[in-house]
Coordinates of C-alpha atoms in Angstrom, one line a residue:
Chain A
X83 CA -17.6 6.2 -23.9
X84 CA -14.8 4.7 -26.3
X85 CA -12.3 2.4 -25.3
X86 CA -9.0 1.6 -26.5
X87 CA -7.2 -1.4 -26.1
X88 CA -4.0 -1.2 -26.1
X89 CA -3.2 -4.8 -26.5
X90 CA -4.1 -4.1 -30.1
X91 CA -4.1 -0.1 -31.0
X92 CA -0.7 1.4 -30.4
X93 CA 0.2 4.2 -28.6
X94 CA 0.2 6.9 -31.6
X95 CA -3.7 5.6 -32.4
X96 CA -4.7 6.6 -29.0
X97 CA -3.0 10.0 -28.8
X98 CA -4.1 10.8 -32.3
X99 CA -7.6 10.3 -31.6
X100 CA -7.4 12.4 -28.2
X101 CA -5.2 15.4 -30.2
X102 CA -8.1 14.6 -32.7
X103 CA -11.3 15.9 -30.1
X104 CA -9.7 19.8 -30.6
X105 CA -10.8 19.8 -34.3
X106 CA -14.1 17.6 -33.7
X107 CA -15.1 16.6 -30.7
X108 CA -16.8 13.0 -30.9
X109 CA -16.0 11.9 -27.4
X110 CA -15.9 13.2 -24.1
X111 CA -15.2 9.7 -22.3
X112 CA -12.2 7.6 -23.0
X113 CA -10.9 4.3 -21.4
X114 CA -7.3 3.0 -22.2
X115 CA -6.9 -1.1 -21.4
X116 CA -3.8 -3.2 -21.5
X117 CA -1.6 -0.1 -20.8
X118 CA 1.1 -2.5 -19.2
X119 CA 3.8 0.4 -18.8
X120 CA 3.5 1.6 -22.3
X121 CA 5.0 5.3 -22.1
X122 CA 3.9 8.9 -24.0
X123 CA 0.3 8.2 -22.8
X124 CA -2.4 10.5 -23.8
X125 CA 0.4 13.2 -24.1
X126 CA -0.2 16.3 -25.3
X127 CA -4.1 16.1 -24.7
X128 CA -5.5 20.2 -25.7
X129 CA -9.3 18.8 -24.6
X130 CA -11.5 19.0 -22.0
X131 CA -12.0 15.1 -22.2
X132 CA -11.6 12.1 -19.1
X133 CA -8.9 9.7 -19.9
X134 CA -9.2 6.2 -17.5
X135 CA -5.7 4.2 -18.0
X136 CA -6.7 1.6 -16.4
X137 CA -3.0 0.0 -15.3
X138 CA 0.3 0.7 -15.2
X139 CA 1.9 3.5 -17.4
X140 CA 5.3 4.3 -18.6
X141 CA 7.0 7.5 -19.1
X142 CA 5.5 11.1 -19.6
X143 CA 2.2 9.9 -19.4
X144 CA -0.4 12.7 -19.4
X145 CA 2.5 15.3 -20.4
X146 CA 1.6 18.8 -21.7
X147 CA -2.0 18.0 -20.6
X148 CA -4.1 20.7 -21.4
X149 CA -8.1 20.7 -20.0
X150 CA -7.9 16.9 -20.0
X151 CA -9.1 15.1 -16.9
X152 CA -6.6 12.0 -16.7
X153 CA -6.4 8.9 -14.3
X154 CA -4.1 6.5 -13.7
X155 CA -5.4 3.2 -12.1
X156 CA -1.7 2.0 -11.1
X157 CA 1.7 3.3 -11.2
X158 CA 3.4 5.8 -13.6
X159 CA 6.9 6.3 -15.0
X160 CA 9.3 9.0 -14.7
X161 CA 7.6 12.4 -16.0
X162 CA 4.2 11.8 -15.5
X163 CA 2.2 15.3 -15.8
X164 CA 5.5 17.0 -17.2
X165 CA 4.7 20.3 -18.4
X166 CA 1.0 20.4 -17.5
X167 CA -0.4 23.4 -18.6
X168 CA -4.1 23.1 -17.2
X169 CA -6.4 20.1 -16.4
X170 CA -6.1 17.4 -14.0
X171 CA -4.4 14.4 -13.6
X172 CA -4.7 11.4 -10.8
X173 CA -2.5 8.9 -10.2
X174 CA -4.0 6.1 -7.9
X175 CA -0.7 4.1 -7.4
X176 CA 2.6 6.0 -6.9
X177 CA 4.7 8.1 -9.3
X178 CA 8.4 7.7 -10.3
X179 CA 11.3 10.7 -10.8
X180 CA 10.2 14.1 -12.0
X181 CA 6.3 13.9 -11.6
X182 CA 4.7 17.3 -12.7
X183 CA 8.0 18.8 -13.8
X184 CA 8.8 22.7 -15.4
X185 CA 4.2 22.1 -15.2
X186 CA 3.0 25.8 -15.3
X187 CA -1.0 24.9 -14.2
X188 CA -3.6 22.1 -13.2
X189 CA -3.9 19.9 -10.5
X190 CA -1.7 16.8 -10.4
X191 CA -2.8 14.5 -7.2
X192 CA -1.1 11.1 -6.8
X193 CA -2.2 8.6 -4.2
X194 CA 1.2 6.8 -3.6
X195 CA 4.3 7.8 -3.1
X196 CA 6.0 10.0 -5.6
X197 CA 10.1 9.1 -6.6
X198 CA 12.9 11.9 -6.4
X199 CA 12.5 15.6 -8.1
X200 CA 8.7 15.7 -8.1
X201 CA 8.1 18.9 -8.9
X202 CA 11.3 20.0 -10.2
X203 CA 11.3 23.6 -11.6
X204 CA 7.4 23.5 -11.1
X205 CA 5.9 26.7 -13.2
X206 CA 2.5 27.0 -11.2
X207 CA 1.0 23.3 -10.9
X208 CA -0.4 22.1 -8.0
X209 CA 0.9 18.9 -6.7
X210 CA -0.3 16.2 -4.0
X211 CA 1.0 13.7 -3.1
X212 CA -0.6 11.4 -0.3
X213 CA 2.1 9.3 0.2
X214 CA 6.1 10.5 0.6
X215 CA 8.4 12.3 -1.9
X216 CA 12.7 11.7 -2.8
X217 CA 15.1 13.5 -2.6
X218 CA 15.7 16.9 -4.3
X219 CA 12.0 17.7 -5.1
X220 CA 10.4 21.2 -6.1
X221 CA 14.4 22.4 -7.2
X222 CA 14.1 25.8 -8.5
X223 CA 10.3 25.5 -7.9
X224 CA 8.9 28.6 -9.2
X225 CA 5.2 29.0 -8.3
X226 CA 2.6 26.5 -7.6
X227 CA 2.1 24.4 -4.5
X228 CA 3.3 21.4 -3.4
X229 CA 1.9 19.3 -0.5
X230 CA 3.0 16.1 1.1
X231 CA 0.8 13.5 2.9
X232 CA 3.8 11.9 3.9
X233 CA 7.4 12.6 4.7
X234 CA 9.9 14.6 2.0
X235 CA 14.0 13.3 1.3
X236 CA 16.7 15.1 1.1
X237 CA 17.1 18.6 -0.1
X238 CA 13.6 19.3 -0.2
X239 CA 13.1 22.9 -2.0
X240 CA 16.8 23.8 -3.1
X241 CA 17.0 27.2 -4.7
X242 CA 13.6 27.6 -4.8
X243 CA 11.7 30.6 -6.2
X244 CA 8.2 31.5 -5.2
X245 CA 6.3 28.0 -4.9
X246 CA 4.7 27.1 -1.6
X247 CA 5.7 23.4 -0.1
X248 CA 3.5 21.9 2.5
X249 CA 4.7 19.1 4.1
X250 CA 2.9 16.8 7.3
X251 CA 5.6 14.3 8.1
X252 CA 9.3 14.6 8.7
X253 CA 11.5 16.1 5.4
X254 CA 14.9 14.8 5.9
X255 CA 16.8 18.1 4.9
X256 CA 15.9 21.4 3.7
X257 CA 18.1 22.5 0.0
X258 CA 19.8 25.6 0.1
X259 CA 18.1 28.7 0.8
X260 CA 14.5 26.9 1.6
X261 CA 13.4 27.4 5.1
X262 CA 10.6 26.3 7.4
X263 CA 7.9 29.3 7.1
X264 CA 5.0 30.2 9.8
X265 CA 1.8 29.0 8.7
X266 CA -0.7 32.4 8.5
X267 CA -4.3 32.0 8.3
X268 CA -4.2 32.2 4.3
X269 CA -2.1 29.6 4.1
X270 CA -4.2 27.3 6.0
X271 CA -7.0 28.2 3.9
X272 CA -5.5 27.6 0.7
X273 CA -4.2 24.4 1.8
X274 CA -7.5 22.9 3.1
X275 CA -8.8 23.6 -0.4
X276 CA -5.9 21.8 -2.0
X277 CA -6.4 19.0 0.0
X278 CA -10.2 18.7 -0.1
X279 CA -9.9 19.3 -4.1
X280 CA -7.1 15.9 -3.8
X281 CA -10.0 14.5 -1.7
X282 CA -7.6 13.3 1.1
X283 CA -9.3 13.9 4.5
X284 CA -6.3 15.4 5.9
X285 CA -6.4 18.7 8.4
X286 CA -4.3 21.7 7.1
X287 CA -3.2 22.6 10.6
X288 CA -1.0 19.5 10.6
X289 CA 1.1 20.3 8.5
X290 CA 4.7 23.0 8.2
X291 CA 4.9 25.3 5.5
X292 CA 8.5 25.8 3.5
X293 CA 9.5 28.5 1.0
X294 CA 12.4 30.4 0.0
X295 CA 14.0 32.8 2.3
X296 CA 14.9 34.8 -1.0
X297 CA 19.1 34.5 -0.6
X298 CA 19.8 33.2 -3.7
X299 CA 17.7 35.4 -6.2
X300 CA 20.4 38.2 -6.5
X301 CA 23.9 37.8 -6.7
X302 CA 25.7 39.0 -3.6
X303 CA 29.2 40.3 -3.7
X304 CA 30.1 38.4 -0.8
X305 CA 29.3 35.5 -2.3
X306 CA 32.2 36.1 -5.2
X307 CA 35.0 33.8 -3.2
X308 CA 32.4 30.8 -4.2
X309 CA 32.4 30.5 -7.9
Chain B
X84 CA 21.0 4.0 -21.6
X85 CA 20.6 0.5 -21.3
X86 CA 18.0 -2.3 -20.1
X87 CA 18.2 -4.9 -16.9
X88 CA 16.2 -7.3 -16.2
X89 CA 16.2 -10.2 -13.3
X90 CA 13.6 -12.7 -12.3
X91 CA 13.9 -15.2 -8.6
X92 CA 11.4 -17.4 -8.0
X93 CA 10.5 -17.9 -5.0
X94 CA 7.8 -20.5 -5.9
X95 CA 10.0 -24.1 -6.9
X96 CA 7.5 -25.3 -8.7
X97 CA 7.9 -22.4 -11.5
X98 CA 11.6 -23.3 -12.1
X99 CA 11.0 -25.3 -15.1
X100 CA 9.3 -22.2 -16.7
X101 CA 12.3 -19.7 -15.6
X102 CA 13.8 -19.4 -19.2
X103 CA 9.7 -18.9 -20.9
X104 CA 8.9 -16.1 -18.4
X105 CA 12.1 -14.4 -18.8
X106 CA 12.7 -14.6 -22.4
X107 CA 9.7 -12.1 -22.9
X108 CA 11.4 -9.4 -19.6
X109 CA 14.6 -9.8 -22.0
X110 CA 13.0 -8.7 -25.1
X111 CA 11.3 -5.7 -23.8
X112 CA 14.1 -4.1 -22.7
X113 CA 14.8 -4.1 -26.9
X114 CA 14.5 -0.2 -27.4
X115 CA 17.1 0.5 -24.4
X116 CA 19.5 -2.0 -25.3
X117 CA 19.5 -2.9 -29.2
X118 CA 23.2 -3.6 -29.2
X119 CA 23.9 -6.7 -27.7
X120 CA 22.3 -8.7 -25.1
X121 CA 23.4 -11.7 -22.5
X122 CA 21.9 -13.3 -19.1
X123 CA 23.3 -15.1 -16.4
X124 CA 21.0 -17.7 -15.2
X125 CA 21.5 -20.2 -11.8
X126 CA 20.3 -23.9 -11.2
X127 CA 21.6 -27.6 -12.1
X128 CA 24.1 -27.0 -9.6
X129 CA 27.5 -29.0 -9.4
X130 CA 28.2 -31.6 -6.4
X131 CA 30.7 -30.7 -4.1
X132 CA 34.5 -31.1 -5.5
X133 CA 32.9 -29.9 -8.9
X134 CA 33.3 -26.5 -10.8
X135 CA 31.3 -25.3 -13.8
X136 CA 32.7 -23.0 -16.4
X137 CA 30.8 -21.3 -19.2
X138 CA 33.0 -20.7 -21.7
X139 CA 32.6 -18.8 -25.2
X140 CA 34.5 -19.4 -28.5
X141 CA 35.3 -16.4 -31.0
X142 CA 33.2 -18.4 -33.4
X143 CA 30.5 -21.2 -33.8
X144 CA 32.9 -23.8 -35.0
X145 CA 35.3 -23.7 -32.6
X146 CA 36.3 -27.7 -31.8
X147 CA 35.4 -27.8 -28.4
X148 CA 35.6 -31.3 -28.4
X149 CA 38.9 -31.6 -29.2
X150 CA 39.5 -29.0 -26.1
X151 CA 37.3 -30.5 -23.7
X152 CA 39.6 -34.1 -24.7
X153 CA 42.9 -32.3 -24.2
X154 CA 41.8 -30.9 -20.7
X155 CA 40.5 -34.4 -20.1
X156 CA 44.0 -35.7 -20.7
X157 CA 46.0 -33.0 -18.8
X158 CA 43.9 -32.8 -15.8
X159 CA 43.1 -36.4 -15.3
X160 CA 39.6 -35.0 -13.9
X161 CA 36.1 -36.2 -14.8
X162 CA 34.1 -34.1 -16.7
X163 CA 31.0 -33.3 -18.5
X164 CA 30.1 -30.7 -20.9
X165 CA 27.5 -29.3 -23.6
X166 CA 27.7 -27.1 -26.5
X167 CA 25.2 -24.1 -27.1
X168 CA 26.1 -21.9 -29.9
X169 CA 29.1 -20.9 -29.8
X170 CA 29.3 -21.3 -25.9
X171 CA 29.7 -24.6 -23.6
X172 CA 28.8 -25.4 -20.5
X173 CA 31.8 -27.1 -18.7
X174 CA 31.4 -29.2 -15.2
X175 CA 34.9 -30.8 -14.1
X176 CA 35.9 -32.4 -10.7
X177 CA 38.8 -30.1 -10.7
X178 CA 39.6 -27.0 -8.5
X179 CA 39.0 -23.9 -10.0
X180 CA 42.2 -22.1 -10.1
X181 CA 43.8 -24.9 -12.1
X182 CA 40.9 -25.3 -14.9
X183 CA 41.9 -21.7 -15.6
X184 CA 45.4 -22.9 -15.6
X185 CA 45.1 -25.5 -17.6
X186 CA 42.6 -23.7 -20.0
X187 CA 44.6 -20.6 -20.2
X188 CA 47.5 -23.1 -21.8
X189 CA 45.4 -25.3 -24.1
X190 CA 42.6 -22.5 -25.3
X191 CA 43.7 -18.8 -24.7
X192 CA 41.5 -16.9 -27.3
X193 CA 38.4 -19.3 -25.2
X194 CA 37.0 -16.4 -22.7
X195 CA 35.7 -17.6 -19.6
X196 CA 32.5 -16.1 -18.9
X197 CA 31.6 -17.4 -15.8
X198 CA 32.7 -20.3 -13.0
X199 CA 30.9 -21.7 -9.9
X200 CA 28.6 -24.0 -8.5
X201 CA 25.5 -22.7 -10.3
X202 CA 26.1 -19.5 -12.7
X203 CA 25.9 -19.5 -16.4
X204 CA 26.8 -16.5 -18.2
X205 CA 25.6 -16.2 -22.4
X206 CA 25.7 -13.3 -24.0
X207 CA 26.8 -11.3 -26.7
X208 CA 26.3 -9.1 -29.7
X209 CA 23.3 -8.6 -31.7
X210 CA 19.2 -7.5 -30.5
X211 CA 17.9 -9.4 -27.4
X212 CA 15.8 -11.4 -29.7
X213 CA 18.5 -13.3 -31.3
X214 CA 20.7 -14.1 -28.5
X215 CA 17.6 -15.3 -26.4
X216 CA 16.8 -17.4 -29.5
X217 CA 20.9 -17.9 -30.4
X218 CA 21.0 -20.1 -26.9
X219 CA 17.8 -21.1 -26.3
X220 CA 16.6 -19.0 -23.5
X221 CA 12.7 -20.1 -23.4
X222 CA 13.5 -23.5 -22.7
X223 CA 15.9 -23.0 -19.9
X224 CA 15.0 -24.2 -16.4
X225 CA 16.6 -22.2 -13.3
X226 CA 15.6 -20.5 -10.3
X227 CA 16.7 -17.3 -10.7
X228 CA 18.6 -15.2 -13.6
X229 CA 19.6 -11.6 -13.9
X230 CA 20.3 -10.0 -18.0
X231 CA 21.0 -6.9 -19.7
X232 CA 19.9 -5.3 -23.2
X233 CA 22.8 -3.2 -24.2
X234 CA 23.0 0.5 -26.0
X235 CA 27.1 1.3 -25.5
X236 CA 28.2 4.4 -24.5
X237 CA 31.9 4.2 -22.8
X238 CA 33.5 1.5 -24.9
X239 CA 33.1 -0.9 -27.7
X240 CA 30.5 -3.3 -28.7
X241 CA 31.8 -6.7 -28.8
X242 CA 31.1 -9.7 -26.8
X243 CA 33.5 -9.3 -24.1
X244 CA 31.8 -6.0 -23.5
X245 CA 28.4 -7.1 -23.1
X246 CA 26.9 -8.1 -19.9
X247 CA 26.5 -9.5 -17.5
X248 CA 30.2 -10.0 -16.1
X249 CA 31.4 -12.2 -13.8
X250 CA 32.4 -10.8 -10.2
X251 CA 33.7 -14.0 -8.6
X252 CA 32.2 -17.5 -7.9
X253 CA 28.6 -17.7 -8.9
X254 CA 28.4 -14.2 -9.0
X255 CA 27.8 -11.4 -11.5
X256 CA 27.1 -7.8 -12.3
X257 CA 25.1 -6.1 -14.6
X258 CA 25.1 -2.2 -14.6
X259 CA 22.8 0.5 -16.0
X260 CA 24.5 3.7 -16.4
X261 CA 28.1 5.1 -17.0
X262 CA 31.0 5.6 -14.3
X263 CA 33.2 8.2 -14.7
X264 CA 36.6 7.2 -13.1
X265 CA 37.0 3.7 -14.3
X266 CA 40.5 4.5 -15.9
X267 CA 41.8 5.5 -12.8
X268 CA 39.9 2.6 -10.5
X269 CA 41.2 -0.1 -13.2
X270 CA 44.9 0.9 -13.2
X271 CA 44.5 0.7 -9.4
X272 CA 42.6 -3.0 -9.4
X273 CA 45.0 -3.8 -11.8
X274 CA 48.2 -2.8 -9.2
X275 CA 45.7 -5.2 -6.7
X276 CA 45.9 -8.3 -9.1
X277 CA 42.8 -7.9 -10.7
X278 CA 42.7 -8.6 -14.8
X279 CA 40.7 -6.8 -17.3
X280 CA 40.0 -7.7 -20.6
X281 CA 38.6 -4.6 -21.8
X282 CA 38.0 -0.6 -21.7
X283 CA 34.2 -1.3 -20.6
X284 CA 33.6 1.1 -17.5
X285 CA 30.8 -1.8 -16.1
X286 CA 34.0 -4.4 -16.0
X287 CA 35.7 -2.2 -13.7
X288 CA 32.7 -2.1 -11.5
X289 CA 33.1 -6.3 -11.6
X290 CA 36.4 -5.8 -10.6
X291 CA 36.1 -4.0 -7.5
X292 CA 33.3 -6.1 -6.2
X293 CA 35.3 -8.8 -6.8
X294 CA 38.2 -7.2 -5.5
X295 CA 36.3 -6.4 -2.2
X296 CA 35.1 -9.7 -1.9
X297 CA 38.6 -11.5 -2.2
X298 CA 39.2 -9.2 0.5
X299 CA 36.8 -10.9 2.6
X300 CA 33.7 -7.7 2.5
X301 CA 30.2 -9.4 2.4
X302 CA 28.3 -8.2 -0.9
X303 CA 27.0 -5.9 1.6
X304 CA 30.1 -3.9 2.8
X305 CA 31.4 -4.5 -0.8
X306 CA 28.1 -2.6 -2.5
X307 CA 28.5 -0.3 0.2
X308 CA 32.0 0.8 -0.3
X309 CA 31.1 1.0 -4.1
X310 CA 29.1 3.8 -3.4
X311 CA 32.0 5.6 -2.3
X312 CA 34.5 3.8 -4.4
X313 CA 32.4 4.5 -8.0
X314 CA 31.9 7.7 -9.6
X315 CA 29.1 7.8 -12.0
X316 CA 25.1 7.0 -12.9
X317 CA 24.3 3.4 -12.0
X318 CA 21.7 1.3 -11.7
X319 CA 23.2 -2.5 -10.7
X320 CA 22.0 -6.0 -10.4
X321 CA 24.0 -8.0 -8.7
X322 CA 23.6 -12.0 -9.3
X323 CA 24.5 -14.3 -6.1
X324 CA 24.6 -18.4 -6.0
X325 CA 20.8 -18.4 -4.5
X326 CA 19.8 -14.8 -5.1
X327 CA 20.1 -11.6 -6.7
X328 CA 20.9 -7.6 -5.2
X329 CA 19.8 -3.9 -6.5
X330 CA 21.6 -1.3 -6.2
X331 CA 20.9 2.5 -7.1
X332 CA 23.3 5.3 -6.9
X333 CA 22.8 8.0 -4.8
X334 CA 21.7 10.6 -7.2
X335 CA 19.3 8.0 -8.9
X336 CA 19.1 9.0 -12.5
X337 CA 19.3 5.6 -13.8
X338 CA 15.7 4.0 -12.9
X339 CA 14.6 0.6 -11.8
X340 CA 11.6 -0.9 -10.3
X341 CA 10.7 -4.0 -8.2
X342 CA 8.0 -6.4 -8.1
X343 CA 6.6 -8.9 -5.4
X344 CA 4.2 -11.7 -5.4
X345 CA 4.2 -15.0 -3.5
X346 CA 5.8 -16.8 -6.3
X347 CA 8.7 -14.3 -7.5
X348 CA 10.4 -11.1 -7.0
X349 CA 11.1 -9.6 -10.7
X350 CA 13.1 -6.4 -11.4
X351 CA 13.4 -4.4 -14.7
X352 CA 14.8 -0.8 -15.6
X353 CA 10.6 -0.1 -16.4
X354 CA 7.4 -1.9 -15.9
X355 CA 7.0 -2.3 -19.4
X356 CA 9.0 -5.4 -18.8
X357 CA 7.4 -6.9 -16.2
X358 CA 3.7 -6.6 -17.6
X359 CA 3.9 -9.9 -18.7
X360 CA 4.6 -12.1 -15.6
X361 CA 1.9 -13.8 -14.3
X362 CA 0.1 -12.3 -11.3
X363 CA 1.8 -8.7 -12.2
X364 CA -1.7 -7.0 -11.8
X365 CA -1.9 -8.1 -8.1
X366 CA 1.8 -7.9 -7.4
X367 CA 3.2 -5.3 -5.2
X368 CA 5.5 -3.3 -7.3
X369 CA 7.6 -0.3 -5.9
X370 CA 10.5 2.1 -7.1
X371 CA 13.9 1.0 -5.1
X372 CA 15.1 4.1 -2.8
X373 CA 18.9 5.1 -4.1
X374 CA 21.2 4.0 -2.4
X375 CA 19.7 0.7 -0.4
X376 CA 20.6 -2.3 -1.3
X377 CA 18.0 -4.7 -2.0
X378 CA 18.6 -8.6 -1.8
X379 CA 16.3 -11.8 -1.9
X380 CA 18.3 -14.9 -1.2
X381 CA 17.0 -18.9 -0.2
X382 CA 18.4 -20.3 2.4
X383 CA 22.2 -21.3 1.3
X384 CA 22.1 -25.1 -0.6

């Protein structure tokens, strides 16, 4: 196991030596101290090492991950998990705006509460959140899954594409052209899985399943009067 | 993009450490606000029948006591001041309305900053580093101040357009984000009587709130209606005689987050800047849900 301290490395040390394991992997444990809301940590990780950030992180942390395992013992900034292409990243506190956005793959679970547009234009990440999400999350969400402990805000799911949203509290409004959908015996199976994989002892039959009723993906000539 | 920062104790007995744990939540706001920087920090209250005035020269050298002499003279009032930098701090037994008066006669290029029972507004140009160390901030007692690390992006960078501004007796504003209609809202505040001294967007968010509260709104209804009333990105902190406010706008795209313990409530545009208050690890520290108002206030003096 190596640790870095961050109250004396600096950012760029610590994501060198993680871009560093794809050439020659030394390591397959890291810890990251002192933190204390630094942003850009252990971005752009293309190994399949465990990072422990044990505090609070800034801004984009674990963005781009690729094969990395990465938790956060605290709270993370806007962006955290942007882009994830594979891997898996864990959030134990709650997540600001835009957690797991445009991410194509990989599991991104955060314990909290995650701020507004989680999961905006999501590419096929799965994301779970065991708290509540803001307003305007999954917009344009194009495949993945997204499932809610809690309650979603407002416009939950505007002009999405083909991700699945599962939600087991209240969601405060539905965007345009995302609708509630019946919940068919593959979707509870798929969910259960999410949400034993999260490790949140939550039952997939109580939650509602939204996705796009498909409106918005061609333009429709009687729609012409509106732009 | 820009950098807030606010601290109220809640604990009395850390009000002699106010400026110390601040100066360091100032400072790390440097990379969103390298510009200019200022603060508007509450204590030493006046007695009743007292105003205090901060008040800023155009330069270091400015003879304020020859000014503070001359106001003496004309307004017959008792009075007390200090000099820091190229700022004093003014207390007179004097209404309000004819200090500016008088001061408007004696002094015009002196700016007023701030008046009230409590507030103290310094700011101005330059990183946060040096105007924390041009007034002194770490040794500054207080219990509670609200301040701003400024990167312009609607209007000049002088001293006048740094923040915070002051919205009215003991209170001010400091503002996150841009606003989009401010021409048109400041040639209406001005047809209401309300005076600007500059083309900075976050003075014509003052103005309303002050306008609203001459008009008798609670900071409340007056946040409220700004919501309607202000087109734009903002995150605000709004600085009362015995607490502060947060404001978010709807859409949320300028960030902020909170933090409790037992002996303070602390906000900052990122965590970065609270990491070094005591107690942070164990402090419970949250995101702010756009548009709710957030206020901690004591019990009124």
């Amino acid at each position: 196991m190596k640790t870095i301290d961050l109250s004396s490395a600096t950012v760029r040390d610590l994501n060198q030596a993680l871009h560093d394991q794809v050439n020659q992997l030394e390591e397959r444990e890291w810890v990251v101290t002192h933190p204390n809301g630094a942003h850009n940590l252990a971005v752009g990780v293309n190994e399949a090492v465990s990072v422990d950030i044990q505090g609070h992180a800034g801004y984009y942390c674990a963005g781009m991950n690729q094969k990395a395992s990465i938790t956060v013992h605290g709270n993370v900034g806007v962006g955290c998990a942007e882009n994830m292409m594979s891997g898996y990243v864990r959030v134990k506190g709650s997540a600001s705006q835009a957690a797991g956005a445009t991410a194509h793959g990989g599991l991104l679970v955060i314990e909290g509460d995650a701020g507004a547009r989680c999961g905006i234009s999501m590419k096929g990440v799965d994301i779970v959140v065991g708290g509540s999400i803001g307003h305007m999350s999954c917009f344009m969400g194009q495949a993945g899954r997204l499932v809610v402990c809690g309650d979603a805000g407002d416009a939950l799911g505007d002009s999405l594409y083909e991700t699945r949203i599962y939600v087991k509290g209240t969601v405060e409004s539905l965007g345009s052209d995302c609708i509630a959908k019946e919940m068919r015996a593959e979707h509870l199976e798929e969910l259960q899985v999410l949400l034993d994989r999260a490790g949140f002892n939550e039952k997939a039959a109580d939650f509602k399943r939204y996705g796009s009723a498909r409106q918005l993906y061609n333009f429709k000539v009687d729609n012409a009067s509106a732009y | 993009m820009c950098g807030i920062v606010g601290l109220y104790l809640k604990n009395p007995a850390l009000e002699s450490q106010l400026g110390a744990l601040f100066e360091p939540m100032l400072e790390a706001m440097t990379d969103r606000g390298p510009d200019s920087a200022g603060f508007a920090i509450y204590g030493d209250e006046v007695s009743d029948g007292w105003v205090k005035l901060t008040l800023q020269a155009t330069t270091d050298e400015y003879d304020f006591k020859a000014l503070t002499g001359e106001l003496e003279g004309k307004l017959g009032a008792s009075l007390d001041w200090f000099q820091n930098a190229s700022a004093i701090v003014l207390k007179i037994k004097a209404e309000e309305a004819t200090v500016r008066a008088a001061l408007a006669e004696l002094a015009p290029t002196v700016r007023i900053m701030s008046a009230g029972k409590s507030i103290e507004i310094l700011k101005g140009m330059g990183l946060p580093k040096e105007i924390s160390e041009r007034f002194g901030l770490k040794n500054m007692k207080g219990s509670h101040i609200i301040g701003h690390t400024r990167m312009a992006t609607e209007s000049a960078v002088t001293m006048e357009g740094s923040h915070p501004f002051s919205t009215g007796a003991d209170l001010c504003l400091v503002h996150n984000g841009s606003l989009s209609n401010h021409f048109r809202l400041r040639q209406e505040l001005r047809r209401e009587g309300i005076n600007f001294d500059t083309e900075n967007d976050t003075e014509v968010a003052a103005g309303y709130l002050a306008w609203r509260l001459q008009q008798g709104d609670s900071l409340k209804t007056a946040l409220d209606s700004s919501l309607e009333a202000l087109d734009g990105f903002f995150t605000f902190a709004i600085g009362t005689r015995n607490g502060f406010a947060v404001i978010r706008d709807p859409i949320a795209c300028k960030p902020a987050i909170l933090a409790e313990t037992d002996d303070y409530v602390a906000m900052a545009s990122e965590y970065q800047a609270l990491s070094s208050l005591p107690g942070i690890e164990k402090a419970k520290v949250w995101e702010p849900v756009p548009a709710t108002m957030y206020i901690w206030e004591r019990a009124s003096a």
